Short mmCIF file of C-alpha atoms and ligand atoms in Angstrom, two decimals:
data_model
loop_
_atom_site.label_atom_id
_atom_site.label_comp_id
_atom_site.label_asym_id
_atom_site.label_seq_id
_atom_site.Cartn_x
_atom_site.Cartn_y
_atom_site.Cartn_z
CA UNK O 119 -54.01 45.02 104.56
CA UNK O 120 -56.12 47.24 106.69
CA UNK O 121 -56.13 49.90 103.96
CA UNK O 122 -58.77 47.83 102.10
CA UNK O 123 -61.46 48.73 104.65
CA UNK O 124 -63.29 52.01 104.21
CA UNK O 125 -64.75 51.92 107.75
CA UNK O 126 -62.30 50.78 110.37
CA UNK O 127 -63.34 47.73 112.34
CA UNK O 128 -61.94 47.00 115.74
CA UNK O 129 -62.09 43.37 116.66
CA UNK O 130 -62.48 43.07 120.42
CA UNK O 131 -61.47 39.78 121.99
CA UNK O 132 -63.04 38.96 125.35
CA UNK O 133 -61.62 36.15 127.47
CA UNK O 134 -62.78 34.45 130.66
CA UNK O 135 -62.10 36.95 133.40
CA UNK O 136 -64.19 38.83 135.92
CA UNK O 137 -63.14 42.07 134.17
CA UNK O 138 -65.02 40.95 131.04
CA UNK O 139 -67.89 43.27 131.97
CA UNK O 140 -65.55 46.24 131.46
CA UNK O 141 -65.31 45.30 127.77
CA UNK O 142 -68.92 46.52 127.40
CA UNK O 143 -67.83 50.03 128.35
CA UNK O 144 -64.91 49.78 125.94
CA UNK O 145 -67.35 49.00 123.11
CA UNK O 146 -69.37 52.13 123.95
CA UNK O 147 -66.33 54.43 124.05
CA UNK O 148 -65.10 53.18 120.67
CA UNK O 149 -68.54 53.44 119.11
CA UNK O 150 -68.76 57.08 120.19
CA UNK O 151 -65.67 57.64 118.05
CA UNK O 152 -67.46 56.20 114.98
CA UNK O 153 -65.58 52.95 115.14
CA UNK O 154 -67.31 49.70 114.25
CA UNK O 155 -66.67 47.06 116.89
CA UNK O 156 -67.00 43.32 116.44
CA UNK O 157 -66.61 40.96 119.36
CA UNK O 158 -64.99 37.55 119.44
CA UNK O 159 -65.21 35.62 122.70
CA UNK O 160 -63.55 32.56 124.14
CA UNK O 161 -65.98 29.97 125.57
CA UNK O 162 -64.83 31.03 129.08
CA UNK O 163 -65.40 34.70 128.19
CA UNK O 164 -68.99 33.87 127.28
CA UNK O 165 -69.47 32.49 130.82
CA UNK O 166 -68.80 35.93 132.30
CA UNK O 167 -70.77 38.18 129.93
CA UNK O 168 -73.29 36.63 127.59
CA UNK O 169 -72.86 37.06 123.84
CA UNK O 170 -76.36 38.58 123.82
CA UNK O 171 -75.02 41.63 125.67
CA UNK O 172 -72.32 42.26 123.09
CA UNK O 173 -74.73 41.48 120.24
CA UNK O 174 -77.06 44.19 121.51
CA UNK O 175 -74.25 46.69 122.11
CA UNK O 176 -72.47 46.19 118.80
CA UNK O 177 -75.53 45.29 116.67
CA UNK O 178 -73.29 42.61 115.21
CA UNK O 179 -73.16 38.86 115.53
CA UNK O 180 -70.72 37.79 118.24
CA UNK O 181 -68.08 35.36 117.03
CA UNK O 182 -67.82 32.35 119.30
CA UNK O 183 -67.13 29.09 117.49
CA UNK O 184 -64.87 28.49 114.48
CA UNK O 185 -67.77 27.34 112.31
CA UNK O 186 -70.78 29.18 113.66
CA UNK O 187 -71.38 31.67 110.85
CA UNK O 188 -73.02 30.36 107.64
CA UNK O 189 -72.02 33.59 105.85
CA UNK O 190 -68.36 33.23 106.80
CA UNK O 191 -67.41 29.64 106.13
CA UNK O 192 -63.80 30.25 107.24
CA UNK O 193 -64.71 32.43 110.16
CA UNK O 194 -61.28 33.09 111.66
CA UNK O 195 -59.96 34.25 108.29
CA UNK O 196 -62.83 36.63 107.57
CA UNK O 197 -62.54 38.10 111.07
CA UNK O 198 -58.76 38.32 110.74
CA UNK O 199 -59.01 40.18 107.42
CA UNK O 200 -61.75 42.51 108.53
CA UNK O 201 -59.93 43.77 111.61
CA UNK O 202 -58.01 47.05 111.39
CA UNK O 203 -56.94 46.51 114.99
CA UNK O 204 -57.36 43.46 117.22
CA UNK O 205 -57.60 44.29 120.92
CA UNK O 206 -57.94 41.60 123.55
CA UNK O 207 -59.42 43.10 126.72
CA UNK O 208 -59.41 41.54 129.18
CA UNK O 209 -56.73 39.00 128.28
CA UNK O 210 -56.23 36.16 130.74
CA UNK O 211 -52.90 34.51 131.53
CA UNK O 212 -54.15 31.41 129.73
CA UNK O 213 -54.87 33.30 126.48
CA UNK O 214 -51.61 35.27 126.71
CA UNK O 215 -49.58 32.08 127.13
CA UNK O 216 -51.42 30.43 124.25
CA UNK O 217 -50.84 33.43 121.97
CA UNK O 218 -47.12 33.38 122.71
CA UNK O 219 -46.95 29.66 121.91
CA UNK O 220 -49.04 30.01 118.73
CA UNK O 221 -51.79 27.76 120.07
CA UNK O 222 -55.04 28.17 118.16
CA UNK O 223 -57.66 26.16 120.00
CA UNK O 224 -60.64 28.53 119.90
CA UNK O 225 -61.93 31.20 117.55
CA UNK O 226 -60.18 34.05 119.40
CA UNK O 227 -56.73 32.46 119.44
CA UNK O 228 -57.11 31.16 115.87
CA UNK O 229 -58.04 34.65 114.67
CA UNK O 230 -55.06 36.15 116.52
CA UNK O 231 -52.77 33.76 114.68
CA UNK O 232 -54.37 34.53 111.32
CA UNK O 233 -54.55 38.32 111.47
CA UNK O 234 -52.10 40.87 110.07
CA UNK O 235 -53.76 43.59 112.15
CA UNK O 236 -51.88 45.20 115.01
CA UNK O 237 -52.49 43.33 118.25
CA UNK O 238 -53.18 45.11 121.55
CA UNK O 239 -53.38 43.08 124.72
CA UNK O 240 -54.83 44.36 127.99
CA UNK O 241 -54.08 41.70 130.62
CA UNK O 242 -56.19 41.15 133.74
CA UNK O 243 -55.48 38.46 136.29
CA UNK O 244 -54.45 37.57 139.82
CA UNK O 245 -51.16 39.13 140.95
CA UNK O 246 -49.33 35.78 141.20
CA UNK O 247 -50.49 34.74 137.73
CA UNK O 248 -49.23 38.12 136.48
CA UNK O 249 -45.83 37.68 138.10
CA UNK O 250 -45.53 34.06 137.00
CA UNK O 251 -42.46 33.42 134.84
CA UNK O 252 -44.50 31.87 132.03
CA UNK O 253 -46.76 34.87 131.82
CA UNK O 254 -43.88 37.36 131.83
CA UNK O 255 -41.95 35.35 129.24
CA UNK O 256 -45.00 35.16 127.00
CA UNK O 257 -45.57 38.91 127.30
CA UNK O 258 -41.93 39.58 126.41
CA UNK O 259 -42.22 37.33 123.33
CA UNK O 260 -45.44 39.01 122.24
CA UNK O 261 -43.88 42.47 122.67
CA UNK O 262 -40.92 41.40 120.53
CA UNK O 263 -43.31 40.37 117.78
CA UNK O 264 -44.87 43.82 117.83
CA UNK O 265 -47.88 43.37 120.13
CA UNK O 266 -48.62 46.28 122.44
CA UNK O 267 -49.26 45.36 126.03
CA UNK O 268 -51.50 47.78 127.89
CA UNK O 269 -50.08 47.22 131.35
CA UNK O 270 -52.49 46.30 134.15
CA UNK O 271 -52.74 48.48 137.22
CA UNK O 272 -51.93 47.75 140.81
CA UNK O 273 -54.90 47.64 143.12
CA UNK O 274 -57.53 45.62 144.85
CA UNK O 275 -58.15 42.51 142.73
CA UNK O 276 -61.35 40.53 142.37
CA UNK O 277 -59.70 37.59 144.15
CA UNK O 278 -59.26 39.74 147.25
CA UNK O 279 -55.51 40.26 146.90
CA UNK O 280 -53.75 43.55 146.37
CA UNK O 281 -51.13 43.87 143.61
CA UNK O 282 -50.64 44.16 139.85
CA UNK O 283 -53.21 42.55 137.62
CA UNK O 284 -56.18 44.86 137.48
CA UNK O 285 -57.30 45.67 133.93
CA UNK O 286 -56.00 49.07 132.76
CA UNK O 287 -58.70 51.77 132.76
CA UNK O 288 -60.97 51.31 129.73
CA UNK O 289 -60.33 54.93 128.68
CA UNK O 290 -56.62 54.09 128.45
CA UNK O 291 -57.33 50.97 126.40
CA UNK O 292 -59.64 52.93 124.09
CA UNK O 293 -57.00 55.64 123.61
CA UNK O 294 -54.41 53.01 122.64
CA UNK O 295 -56.85 51.42 120.17
CA UNK O 296 -57.73 54.79 118.60
CA UNK O 297 -54.03 55.73 118.32
CA UNK O 298 -53.38 52.43 116.55
CA UNK O 299 -56.34 53.00 114.22
CA UNK O 300 -54.95 56.41 113.28
CA UNK O 301 -51.63 54.80 112.60
CA UNK O 302 -53.22 52.30 110.24
CA UNK O 303 -53.70 54.97 107.56
CA UNK O 304 -51.47 57.88 108.53
CA UNK O 305 -49.06 57.42 105.62
CA UNK O 306 -51.66 56.96 102.90
CA UNK O 307 -50.49 58.57 99.67
CA UNK O 308 -46.96 59.10 101.00
CA UNK O 309 -43.87 57.83 99.21
CA UNK O 310 -40.96 56.47 101.20
CA UNK O 311 -37.59 55.03 100.32
CA UNK O 312 -35.72 52.67 102.65
CA UNK O 313 -32.22 51.29 102.08
CA UNK O 314 -31.30 48.18 104.02
CA UNK O 315 -28.82 45.38 104.53
CA UNK O 316 -25.14 45.17 103.68
CA UNK O 317 -23.51 45.75 100.30
CA UNK O 318 -21.03 43.42 98.62
CA UNK O 319 -17.98 44.52 96.71
CA UNK O 320 -16.52 41.66 94.69
CA UNK O 321 -12.75 41.20 94.50
CA UNK O 322 -13.13 38.38 92.01
CA UNK O 323 -16.00 36.06 91.00
CA UNK O 324 -15.72 34.15 94.29
CA UNK O 325 -14.85 36.70 96.98
CA UNK O 326 -16.27 39.92 98.27
CA UNK O 327 -15.95 42.60 100.96
CA UNK O 328 -19.07 42.94 103.08
CA UNK O 329 -20.33 43.20 106.66
CA UNK O 330 -22.64 41.43 109.09
CA UNK O 331 -25.74 43.62 108.67
CA UNK O 332 -28.89 41.46 108.73
CA UNK O 333 -31.18 44.09 107.20
CA UNK O 334 -33.81 43.53 109.92
CA UNK O 335 -34.02 47.18 110.98
CA UNK O 336 -34.69 48.47 107.46
CA UNK O 337 -37.14 45.70 106.60
CA UNK O 338 -39.07 46.28 109.83
CA UNK O 339 -39.31 50.03 109.16
CA UNK O 340 -40.35 49.42 105.52
CA UNK O 341 -43.07 46.99 106.57
CA UNK O 342 -44.37 49.31 109.29
CA UNK O 343 -44.58 52.24 106.83
CA UNK O 344 -46.34 50.08 104.19
CA UNK O 345 -48.82 48.82 106.79
CA UNK O 346 -49.70 52.43 107.51
CA UNK O 347 -50.51 53.13 103.87
CA UNK O 348 -47.20 54.39 102.44
CA UNK O 349 -45.92 53.46 99.01
CA UNK O 350 -42.55 52.04 100.04
CA UNK O 351 -39.56 51.28 97.86
CA UNK O 352 -37.07 49.11 99.71
CA UNK O 353 -33.62 48.87 98.19
CA UNK O 354 -31.83 46.01 99.82
CA UNK O 355 -28.36 44.56 99.69
CA UNK O 356 -28.03 40.76 100.00
CA UNK O 357 -29.98 39.41 102.99
CA UNK O 358 -31.71 36.17 103.90
CA UNK O 359 -34.97 37.99 104.68
CA UNK O 360 -38.11 37.58 102.55
CA UNK O 361 -39.50 40.68 100.78
CA UNK O 362 -41.52 42.62 103.36
CA UNK O 363 -45.29 42.63 102.85
CA UNK O 364 -46.70 45.54 100.86
CA UNK O 365 -43.36 47.05 99.71
CA UNK O 366 -41.66 47.24 96.31
CA UNK O 367 -38.38 45.50 97.04
CA UNK O 368 -35.38 45.99 94.76
CA UNK O 369 -32.42 43.70 95.39
CA UNK O 370 -28.94 45.01 94.69
CA UNK O 371 -25.41 43.88 95.41
CA UNK O 372 -22.92 46.76 95.42
CA UNK O 373 -22.96 50.30 96.82
CA UNK O 374 -22.91 51.70 93.26
CA UNK O 375 -26.04 49.71 92.34
CA UNK O 376 -27.74 50.82 95.56
CA UNK O 377 -26.96 54.45 94.72
CA UNK O 378 -28.35 54.11 91.17
CA UNK O 379 -31.59 52.51 92.35
CA UNK O 380 -31.99 55.08 95.13
CA UNK O 381 -31.48 57.92 92.64
CA UNK O 382 -34.11 56.40 90.39
CA UNK O 383 -36.56 56.06 93.27
CA UNK O 384 -35.98 59.72 94.16
CA UNK O 385 -36.82 60.92 90.66
CA UNK O 386 -39.25 58.23 89.43
CA UNK O 387 -42.06 59.07 91.82
CA UNK O 388 -41.94 62.83 91.33
CA UNK O 389 -40.31 63.34 94.71
CA UNK O 390 -40.32 61.39 97.94
CA UNK O 391 -41.81 62.34 101.27
CA UNK O 392 -39.08 60.62 103.26
CA UNK O 393 -35.99 58.47 102.81
CA UNK O 394 -34.58 56.26 105.54
CA UNK O 395 -31.03 55.05 105.06
CA UNK O 396 -30.47 52.00 107.24
CA UNK O 397 -28.10 50.18 104.88
CA UNK O 398 -24.62 49.30 106.10
CA UNK O 399 -22.96 50.46 102.91
CA UNK O 400 -19.39 49.28 102.32
CA UNK O 401 -17.09 52.27 102.53
CA UNK O 402 -14.65 50.84 99.97
CA UNK O 403 -14.55 48.69 96.86
CA UNK O 404 -11.55 47.17 95.04
CA UNK O 405 -10.13 49.56 92.47
CA UNK O 406 -10.11 46.71 89.98
CA UNK O 407 -12.29 43.63 90.42
CA UNK O 408 -10.59 40.57 88.86
CA UNK O 409 -12.46 38.77 86.07
CA UNK O 410 -10.95 35.43 87.00
CA UNK O 411 -10.56 33.87 90.42
CA UNK O 412 -7.42 35.15 92.13
CA UNK O 413 -4.91 32.40 92.71
CA UNK O 414 -3.20 31.82 96.00
CA UNK O 415 0.38 33.13 96.27
CA UNK O 416 3.20 31.39 98.11
CA UNK O 417 2.83 31.07 101.89
CA UNK O 418 3.95 34.23 103.66
CA UNK O 419 4.06 36.40 100.55
CA UNK O 420 2.28 39.77 100.69
CA UNK O 421 -0.49 40.86 98.32
CA UNK O 422 -1.69 44.39 97.88
CA UNK O 423 -5.32 45.27 97.44
CA UNK O 424 -6.07 48.76 96.14
CA UNK O 425 -9.37 50.10 97.43
CA UNK O 426 -11.33 53.17 96.41
CA UNK O 427 -13.97 54.91 98.50
CA UNK O 428 -17.59 54.28 97.54
CA UNK O 429 -20.03 57.12 97.01
CA UNK O 430 -22.04 58.13 100.07
CA UNK O 431 -25.61 57.33 99.07
CA UNK O 432 -27.26 59.33 101.81
CA UNK O 433 -25.12 62.42 101.28
CA UNK O 434 -25.50 62.26 97.48
CA UNK O 435 -29.29 62.14 97.67
CA UNK O 436 -29.64 64.57 100.59
CA UNK O 437 -27.77 67.19 98.54
CA UNK O 438 -30.86 67.39 96.28
CA UNK O 439 -33.51 66.24 98.71
CA UNK O 440 -36.17 68.84 97.91
CA UNK O 441 -38.85 68.48 100.57
CA UNK O 442 -37.99 64.88 101.45
CA UNK O 443 -37.31 64.19 105.13
CA UNK O 444 -33.97 62.41 105.40
CA UNK O 445 -33.18 59.89 108.14
CA UNK O 446 -29.73 58.35 108.51
CA UNK O 447 -28.42 55.73 110.91
CA UNK O 448 -25.15 55.75 112.80
CA UNK O 449 -23.68 52.79 114.62
CA UNK O 450 -21.04 54.22 116.97
CA UNK O 451 -18.73 52.98 119.69
CA UNK O 452 -17.85 56.27 121.43
CA UNK O 453 -19.14 59.85 121.73
CA UNK O 454 -22.39 58.55 120.26
CA UNK O 455 -24.35 61.78 120.20
CA UNK O 456 -21.47 64.01 119.08
CA UNK O 457 -20.53 61.59 116.27
CA UNK O 458 -24.15 61.33 115.17
CA UNK O 459 -24.53 65.10 115.08
CA UNK O 460 -21.35 65.37 113.00
CA UNK O 461 -22.89 62.95 110.47
CA UNK O 462 -26.15 64.89 110.55
CA UNK O 463 -24.37 68.05 109.40
CA UNK O 464 -21.88 66.41 107.02
CA UNK O 465 -24.57 64.46 105.21
CA UNK O 466 -27.37 67.07 105.46
CA UNK O 467 -29.75 64.63 107.11
CA UNK O 468 -32.75 65.84 109.12
CA UNK O 469 -32.46 63.09 111.73
CA UNK O 470 -29.78 60.60 112.66
CA UNK O 471 -30.72 57.48 114.58
CA UNK O 472 -27.65 56.60 116.60
CA UNK O 473 -26.95 53.49 118.60
CA UNK O 474 -24.09 52.24 120.71
CA UNK O 475 -22.66 49.08 119.21
CA UNK O 476 -20.10 48.75 122.00
CA UNK O 477 -22.95 47.68 124.33
CA UNK O 478 -23.18 43.89 123.90
CA UNK O 479 -26.73 43.74 125.30
CA UNK O 480 -28.13 45.53 122.23
CA UNK O 481 -27.43 45.80 118.53
CA UNK O 482 -27.14 43.46 115.58
CA UNK O 483 -28.04 40.11 117.11
CA UNK O 484 -30.30 41.37 119.88
CA UNK O 485 -34.10 41.54 119.65
CA UNK O 486 -33.90 44.90 121.44
CA UNK O 487 -32.09 48.14 120.91
CA UNK O 488 -31.88 51.63 122.34
CA UNK O 489 -31.92 54.46 119.83
CA UNK O 490 -30.91 58.09 120.21
CA UNK O 491 -32.82 60.33 117.81
CA UNK O 492 -30.46 63.19 117.04
CA UNK O 493 -31.48 66.38 115.23
CA UNK O 494 -29.68 69.72 114.96
CA UNK O 495 -31.42 70.94 118.13
CA UNK O 496 -32.46 67.90 120.16
CA UNK O 497 -31.56 64.42 121.28
CA UNK O 498 -34.18 61.99 122.44
CA UNK O 499 -33.50 58.47 123.67
CA UNK O 500 -36.03 55.72 123.18
CA UNK O 501 -34.90 53.47 126.03
CA UNK O 502 -34.48 49.75 125.47
CA UNK O 503 -37.31 48.51 123.23
CA UNK O 504 -38.08 45.57 120.91
CA UNK O 505 -37.08 46.35 117.30
CA UNK O 506 -40.70 46.44 116.09
CA UNK O 507 -41.60 49.01 118.73
CA UNK O 508 -38.58 51.08 117.64
CA UNK O 509 -39.74 50.95 114.02
CA UNK O 510 -43.21 52.08 115.07
CA UNK O 511 -41.76 54.94 117.09
CA UNK O 512 -39.53 56.11 114.23
CA UNK O 513 -42.40 55.98 111.73
CA UNK O 514 -44.54 57.96 114.23
CA UNK O 515 -41.81 60.58 114.24
CA UNK O 516 -41.55 60.69 110.44
CA UNK O 517 -45.35 61.06 110.16
CA UNK O 518 -45.19 64.12 112.43
CA UNK O 519 -42.33 65.64 110.46
CA UNK O 520 -43.89 65.30 107.01
CA UNK O 521 -47.41 66.39 107.94
N1 CTP S 438 -24.33 55.70 104.21
C1 CTP S 438 -24.61 55.72 102.86
N2 CTP S 438 -23.64 55.47 101.95
C2 CTP S 438 -22.39 55.21 102.35
C3 CTP S 438 -22.07 55.15 103.73
C4 CTP S 438 -23.08 55.40 104.63
O1 CTP S 438 -25.78 55.96 102.49
N3 CTP S 438 -21.46 54.96 101.44
C5 CTP S 438 -25.40 55.99 105.17
C6 CTP S 438 -25.81 54.82 106.02
O2 CTP S 438 -26.89 54.12 105.43
C7 CTP S 438 -26.22 55.51 107.32
C8 CTP S 438 -25.32 56.72 107.40
O3 CTP S 438 -24.88 56.96 106.07
O4 CTP S 438 -27.54 55.99 107.26
C9 CTP S 438 -24.15 56.59 108.30
O5 CTP S 438 -23.43 55.42 107.99
P1 CTP S 438 -22.12 55.00 108.81
O6 CTP S 438 -21.59 53.74 108.24
O7 CTP S 438 -22.41 55.08 110.28
O8 CTP S 438 -21.18 56.20 108.51
P2 CTP S 438 -20.03 56.43 107.52
O9 CTP S 438 -20.37 57.64 106.72
O10 CTP S 438 -19.69 55.19 106.75
O11 CTP S 438 -18.89 56.84 108.53
P3 CTP S 438 -17.92 55.94 109.47
O12 CTP S 438 -17.95 54.53 108.94
O13 CTP S 438 -16.61 56.61 109.33
O14 CTP S 438 -18.50 56.06 110.87
#
């Protein structure tokens, strides 16, 4: 993780584009902010600005070929691990399309595939290449995976045409890189709890009551917080997802177990800084779970199932939250904001993230969602965003609140 590096290193990828010369200015701006910059170039990039220029500017070797450094025998891995942020500026259509497809045919693309560092991409190209379906599809895929695209500007292009495709101003690219660097450590020393996934309430050894929650939202938030230095305890109901990187993951089955583990996490660490309740907790459990498998009754006969209400994990913990910042989630079908605000007050949360599950274009199965961040005083909508971008935005908000 990036937290291993005392001095942040920005890895700057330069591809074969006339705007490559602007990357020199980007190096200077970042250096003035005490950031170490290392440059990796594609062979085409090195045709536009020579590696010697970047070597002189950065006072570092420029990475060009997969096996060109005797001190780094697996060069793409050492570069990938060293980077706190990887910014590709300018990024050509060719490199963007390769990144989306996972092609690793030069040191820059291989490093991009190998790194855990946040990826920022500043495209620059001809307007028709920018509008091309392949390019736009690749950009959409990269955004979904968490890459930030620093949108090009409209203007007079090197090819003589006028339209979108001109590299964003280097000051804007530098600001995005610096913001991402700040993010990389802004939760250091903080303790967070995340609940995620569905719960299961067994009727008998073979059957249970549950729901369709995938757990993705909670896992994505947990991973984002851990990446930014937080000590994260993730308490998860049954999901098919692997444990997120850098978190302590505790697997539970029922709502009661989730409550017990959450209570322990609240007390064990001498208080939490924030708790984010994304779990789709079953509202009810059978009054009496059967020890043996229930046998089928005659066709058409009625069977009664007595259910009791489960404890509300969020409300139970928020009642003694101390200084912890409490975030709840609310999936609603009508009066979204009003219903969310009701939950905010009833459960004593500080923020409710509400979303409209009646809209089929977003929600459980979609890669995108639109969240409404509801507090006692304000409501703020995120607009439609990839789930990773939403997680980043929510963690940004939590960082501000617990400062
Ligand atoms: N929640 C919880 N424990 C429960 C039920 C809900 O911790 N037993 C949390 C969820 O993780 C979420 C928030 O409370 O953060 C709201 O959950 P939701 O299911 O929308 O609300 P409910 O309280 O169950 O109300 P309803 O189903 O009537 O909308």
